[in-house]
Coordinates of C-alpha atoms in Angstrom, one line a residue:
M119 CA -23.4 1.0 -32.9
Q120 CA -21.0 2.3 -30.3
K121 CA -17.4 1.6 -30.8
I122 CA -14.5 2.3 -28.5
A123 CA -10.8 1.7 -28.2
F124 CA -9.8 -0.6 -25.3
V125 CA -6.6 -1.3 -23.3
D126 CA -6.7 -2.9 -19.9
D127 CA -5.4 0.1 -18.1
N128 CA -7.8 1.9 -15.7
L129 CA -5.8 5.1 -15.4
L130 CA -5.8 5.5 -19.2
L131 CA -9.3 4.4 -19.9
C132 CA -10.8 6.6 -17.2
D133 CA -9.5 9.7 -19.1
C134 CA -11.2 8.4 -22.3
Y135 CA -14.4 7.7 -20.4
V136 CA -14.5 11.2 -18.8
K137 CA -13.8 12.9 -22.1
R138 CA -16.0 10.5 -24.1
A139 CA -13.2 10.5 -26.6
Y140 CA -11.2 7.4 -27.7
N141 CA -9.6 8.7 -30.9
E142 CA -6.2 9.5 -29.4
L143 CA -6.1 6.0 -27.8
K144 CA -7.3 4.4 -31.1
E145 CA -4.5 6.0 -33.1
K146 CA -1.9 5.1 -30.6
I147 CA -2.9 1.5 -30.7
K148 CA -2.9 1.5 -34.5
G149 CA 0.5 3.2 -34.6
G150 CA 2.0 0.4 -32.5
G151 CA 2.0 2.4 -29.2
Y152 CA 1.0 -0.7 -27.2
C153 CA 2.9 -3.9 -27.2
V154 CA 0.9 -7.0 -28.3
T155 CA 2.0 -10.6 -28.3
E156 CA -0.4 -11.5 -31.2
A157 CA -2.8 -9.4 -33.2
L158 CA -5.1 -9.4 -36.2
S159 CA -5.9 -6.5 -38.5
D160 CA -9.3 -5.9 -40.0
E161 CA -9.9 -2.9 -42.2
G162 CA -6.9 -1.2 -40.5
E163 CA -8.2 -1.9 -37.0
V164 CA -6.1 -3.8 -34.4
F165 CA -7.4 -6.8 -32.4
G166 CA -4.7 -8.2 -30.2
F167 CA -3.6 -9.6 -26.8
H168 CA -0.6 -9.2 -24.7
I169 CA 0.9 -11.9 -22.4
T170 CA 3.1 -11.2 -19.4
R171 CA 4.6 -13.6 -16.9
N172 CA 3.4 -13.1 -13.3
Q173 CA 6.6 -13.3 -11.5
N174 CA 5.1 -13.3 -8.0
V175 CA 2.6 -16.1 -8.6
S176 CA 5.1 -18.1 -10.7
K177 CA 7.6 -18.0 -7.8
I178 CA 5.1 -19.1 -5.2
Y179 CA 3.8 -22.1 -7.2
G180 CA 7.0 -23.1 -9.0
M181 CA 5.3 -23.0 -12.4
D182 CA 4.9 -20.5 -15.2
C183 CA 1.9 -18.2 -14.5
Y184 CA 0.8 -15.7 -17.1
V185 CA -1.6 -12.8 -17.4
V186 CA -3.4 -12.1 -20.7
K187 CA -4.7 -8.6 -21.5
F188 CA -6.6 -7.5 -24.6
V189 CA -5.9 -4.5 -26.9
F190 CA -8.5 -3.3 -29.4
S191 CA -8.3 -0.1 -31.5
D192 CA -12.0 0.0 -32.4
V193 CA -14.4 -2.6 -30.9
S194 CA -18.1 -2.6 -30.6
Q195 CA -19.7 -3.2 -27.2
L196 CA -22.7 -4.7 -29.0
H197 CA -22.8 -8.0 -30.9
D198 CA -21.6 -7.9 -34.5
S199 CA -21.3 -11.2 -36.4
R200 CA -18.2 -10.0 -38.4
Q201 CA -16.5 -8.9 -35.1
E202 CA -17.4 -12.1 -33.4
Q203 CA -15.6 -14.0 -36.2
I204 CA -12.5 -11.8 -35.9
L205 CA -12.4 -12.3 -32.2
C206 CA -12.9 -16.1 -32.6
Q207 CA -9.8 -16.0 -34.9
L208 CA -7.9 -14.0 -32.3
L209 CA -8.9 -16.5 -29.5
K210 CA -7.7 -19.4 -31.7
K211 CA -4.3 -17.7 -31.8
L212 CA -4.4 -17.4 -28.1
E213 CA -5.4 -21.0 -27.7
H214 CA -2.4 -22.0 -29.9
W215 CA -0.1 -19.9 -27.8
I216 CA -1.4 -21.4 -24.6
N217 CA -1.0 -24.9 -25.9
T218 CA 2.5 -24.3 -27.0
H219 CA 3.6 -22.4 -23.9
K220 CA 2.6 -24.6 -21.1
G221 CA 1.6 -22.8 -17.9
Y222 CA -1.3 -21.3 -15.9
Y223 CA -3.0 -18.4 -17.5
N224 CA -5.3 -15.6 -16.2
L225 CA -7.4 -14.1 -19.0
R226 CA -8.7 -10.7 -18.1
I227 CA -12.0 -10.5 -20.1
P228 CA -13.6 -7.0 -20.3
T229 CA -17.3 -7.7 -19.4
H230 CA -18.7 -5.1 -21.8
I231 CA -17.3 -6.6 -25.0
V232 CA -19.8 -9.3 -25.6
D233 CA -18.2 -10.8 -28.7
L234 CA -15.0 -11.5 -26.8
I235 CA -17.0 -13.4 -24.3
K236 CA -18.8 -15.3 -27.1
A237 CA -15.4 -16.1 -28.7
L238 CA -14.0 -17.3 -25.3
N239 CA -17.0 -19.7 -24.9
A240 CA -16.5 -21.0 -28.5
T241 CA -12.8 -21.6 -28.1
F242 CA -12.0 -22.8 -24.5
M243 CA -14.1 -25.7 -23.2
N244 CA -13.0 -25.7 -19.6
P245 CA -12.0 -22.3 -18.4
I246 CA -12.1 -21.7 -14.6
F247 CA -14.3 -18.7 -13.7
C248 CA -12.6 -16.8 -10.9
G249 CA -14.8 -13.8 -10.3
G250 CA -14.1 -10.3 -11.4
T251 CA -13.3 -6.7 -10.6
V252 CA -15.1 -3.4 -11.1
E253 CA -13.4 -0.1 -11.8
E254 CA -15.0 3.1 -10.5
L255 CA -14.2 6.8 -10.8
I256 CA -15.2 10.3 -9.9
H257 CA -14.2 13.4 -11.8
G258 CA -14.7 17.1 -11.3
K259 CA -16.5 17.0 -7.9
Y260 CA -15.6 18.0 -4.4
V261 CA -17.0 15.9 -1.6
D262 CA -17.5 16.5 2.1
D263 CA -14.4 15.6 4.1
C264 CA -16.4 12.9 6.1
N265 CA -14.0 13.2 9.0
A266 CA -16.5 13.4 11.8
N267 CA -14.0 12.0 14.3
K268 CA -11.3 14.6 13.5
L269 CA -8.6 12.2 12.5
T270 CA -5.4 13.6 11.0
I271 CA -5.5 12.6 7.4
E272 CA -2.5 13.5 5.2
F273 CA 0.2 12.2 2.9
A274 CA 2.9 10.3 4.8
D275 CA 6.5 10.8 4.0
R276 CA 9.1 8.0 3.7
E277 CA 10.3 8.5 7.3
Y278 CA 6.8 8.1 8.7
I279 CA 6.2 4.9 6.7
E280 CA 9.6 3.4 7.8
K281 CA 8.9 4.2 11.4
N282 CA 5.4 2.7 11.4
K283 CA 6.0 -0.1 8.8
T284 CA 5.5 -2.9 11.3
G285 CA 2.1 -1.6 12.5
L286 CA 1.0 -0.9 8.9
M287 CA 2.0 -4.4 7.8
E288 CA 0.2 -6.0 10.7
M289 CA -2.9 -3.9 10.0
T290 CA -2.9 -4.9 6.3
L291 CA -2.3 -8.6 6.8
E292 CA -5.1 -8.7 9.4
S293 CA -7.4 -7.0 6.9
F294 CA -6.6 -9.5 4.2
E295 CA -7.0 -12.6 6.5
T296 CA -10.5 -13.3 5.2
Y297 CA -9.9 -12.0 1.7
Q298 CA -11.1 -14.3 -1.1
G299 CA -9.6 -13.3 -4.4
Q300 CA -9.4 -15.0 -7.8
Y301 CA -6.6 -17.3 -6.7
H302 CA -8.6 -18.5 -3.7
I303 CA -11.5 -19.4 -6.1
S304 CA -9.4 -21.6 -8.4
G305 CA -8.9 -25.1 -7.1
V306 CA -5.5 -25.1 -8.8
T307 CA -4.1 -22.2 -6.8
Q308 CA -6.3 -22.1 -3.6
D309 CA -3.8 -23.7 -1.2
K310 CA -1.2 -20.9 -1.5
A311 CA -3.4 -18.1 -2.5
G312 CA -2.8 -16.2 0.8
L313 CA 0.9 -16.0 0.0
I314 CA 0.1 -14.1 -3.3
Y315 CA -1.6 -11.3 -1.5
E316 CA 0.8 -11.3 1.4
N317 CA 3.7 -10.8 -1.0
W318 CA 1.8 -8.1 -2.8
I319 CA 1.2 -6.3 0.5
K320 CA 4.9 -6.6 1.5
G321 CA 5.9 -5.4 -1.9
S322 CA 3.6 -2.4 -1.7
M323 CA 4.9 -1.5 1.7
N324 CA 8.4 -1.5 0.2
A325 CA 7.4 0.5 -2.9
Q326 CA 6.8 3.9 -1.3
D327 CA 9.3 5.5 -3.7
N328 CA 6.8 4.8 -6.5
E329 CA 3.5 4.8 -4.6
R330 CA 2.5 7.6 -2.3
C331 CA 0.5 6.9 0.8
V332 CA -2.3 8.7 2.6
V333 CA -2.7 7.8 6.3
A334 CA -5.3 8.4 8.9
K335 CA -3.8 9.1 12.4
I336 CA -4.7 9.5 16.0
N337 CA -1.9 11.2 18.0
E338 CA 0.6 10.2 15.2
K339 CA -0.5 6.6 15.4
P340 CA -1.8 5.2 12.1
V341 CA -5.3 3.7 12.1
G342 CA -5.6 3.3 8.3
F343 CA -3.9 4.0 5.0
V344 CA -4.4 4.1 1.2
T345 CA -1.6 3.9 -1.2
I346 CA -1.9 5.6 -4.6
K347 CA -0.5 5.7 -8.1
E348 CA -0.7 9.0 -10.0
T349 CA -0.5 10.0 -13.6
E350 CA -1.0 13.2 -15.5
N351 CA -4.8 12.6 -15.6
A352 CA -5.7 10.4 -12.7
V353 CA -5.1 9.3 -9.1
E354 CA -5.6 5.6 -8.3
G355 CA -6.3 4.1 -4.9
V356 CA -4.4 0.9 -4.9
L357 CA -4.0 -0.8 -1.5
S358 CA -5.9 0.1 1.7
A359 CA -6.4 -1.1 5.2
V360 CA -7.9 0.1 8.5
D361 CA -7.0 -1.1 12.0
S362 CA -9.8 -3.5 13.1
K363 CA -9.9 -1.8 16.5
N364 CA -10.7 1.5 15.0
R365 CA -13.1 0.7 12.2
K366 CA -16.0 2.7 13.7
L367 CA -14.0 6.0 13.3
G368 CA -14.8 6.2 9.6
A369 CA -11.2 6.4 8.6
Y370 CA -11.6 4.6 5.3
K371 CA -14.4 6.9 4.0
A372 CA -12.5 10.0 5.2
M373 CA -9.3 8.9 3.4
I374 CA -11.2 8.2 0.1
A375 CA -12.9 11.6 0.4
Y376 CA -9.5 13.2 1.0
L377 CA -8.1 11.6 -2.1
I378 CA -11.1 12.5 -4.2
N379 CA -10.6 16.2 -3.3
Y380 CA -6.9 15.9 -3.8
A381 CA -7.5 14.6 -7.3
N382 CA -10.1 17.3 -8.0
Q383 CA -7.7 20.0 -6.8
N384 CA -5.3 18.8 -9.4
N385 CA -7.9 18.5 -12.2
K386 CA -7.6 14.7 -12.1
S387 CA -10.0 11.8 -11.8
F388 CA -9.9 9.5 -8.8
V389 CA -10.0 5.8 -9.8
T390 CA -10.1 2.6 -7.8
S391 CA -11.2 -1.0 -8.1
T392 CA -12.4 -4.0 -6.1
Q393 CA -14.0 -7.4 -6.5
F394 CA -17.6 -7.7 -7.6
D395 CA -18.7 -9.0 -4.2
N396 CA -17.0 -6.3 -2.1
F397 CA -20.3 -4.6 -1.5
I398 CA -19.4 -2.7 1.7
V399 CA -16.5 -0.9 0.0
Q400 CA -18.5 -0.2 -3.1
G401 CA -21.2 1.2 -0.9
V402 CA -18.7 3.7 0.5
W403 CA -17.5 4.7 -2.9
N404 CA -21.1 5.1 -4.2
S405 CA -22.0 7.3 -1.2
L406 CA -19.2 9.6 -2.3
G407 CA -20.3 9.7 -5.9
L408 CA -18.0 7.2 -7.6
R409 CA -19.5 5.3 -10.5
P410 CA -18.4 2.1 -12.4
F411 CA -16.9 2.6 -15.9
Y412 CA -15.6 -0.9 -16.7
S413 CA -15.2 -4.3 -15.2
I414 CA -13.2 -7.6 -15.8
Y415 CA -13.9 -11.3 -15.6
N416 CA -11.0 -13.4 -14.5
M417 CA -10.9 -16.6 -16.5
H418 CA -8.1 -19.1 -15.6
I419 CA -6.8 -21.8 -18.0
D420 CA -4.4 -24.5 -16.9
S421 CA -2.4 -25.8 -19.8
R422 CA 0.4 -27.6 -18.0

């Protein structure tokens, strides 16, 4: 029976996945290295969840909105009756928390831990299924630059971002006009869902001190960009957009290829994520050699 440690952190999990080694993460969880709101212990192993308030969403809707992530020091991806019982007990603790802290909750359920899904079904009668996301990675490989149209692709400095912020913002908002995320799916949050992503985009455009940005340019004019986060072991593609008038230039694929090679030059993985149904983007990733390594179901619960 395959057992792994799990925290809902793609940059951390990708390193465990690449090395096929979870012992360091396991010991960190058991040693209290990850904050949990509630937890159970079974034979020394930790089964817990961590709840944070989503400030952006709470402000938009004028209600308390929370995100629930799970932390497991040693969990089987296959069904085990003892494990199912433990996770049912854990979900009962979560149910009590939700019932005593009224609000709107997004439970991020890892799709590969079947007993957590079974425990969810046994505990919550009316969760709102709001789709999911897939995480993909590539490690230790160079790819072709894919830049057939000879765009200039490079990291942008703060001065360039500030100078072109209006155009970058317009490009991004246009790209997200037809976006249908988890808050669009839920009938509770659908009316203002666009504001959630608009605020995220604006925040990302103002966060260049913490997130670097690769741009594709023609004569210094941006036609696309990808923001990244970077750790010791991985580079994550976070937010991206391409000018609708220039989509046939292959800017997106060229930028992702650039980032894959940048990560590889620094002996790091390249990681990124998207919705299950974003097949075009996943097709680009797969053509470059990325592969999925975990995914999440978004289950919403309204306890107001």
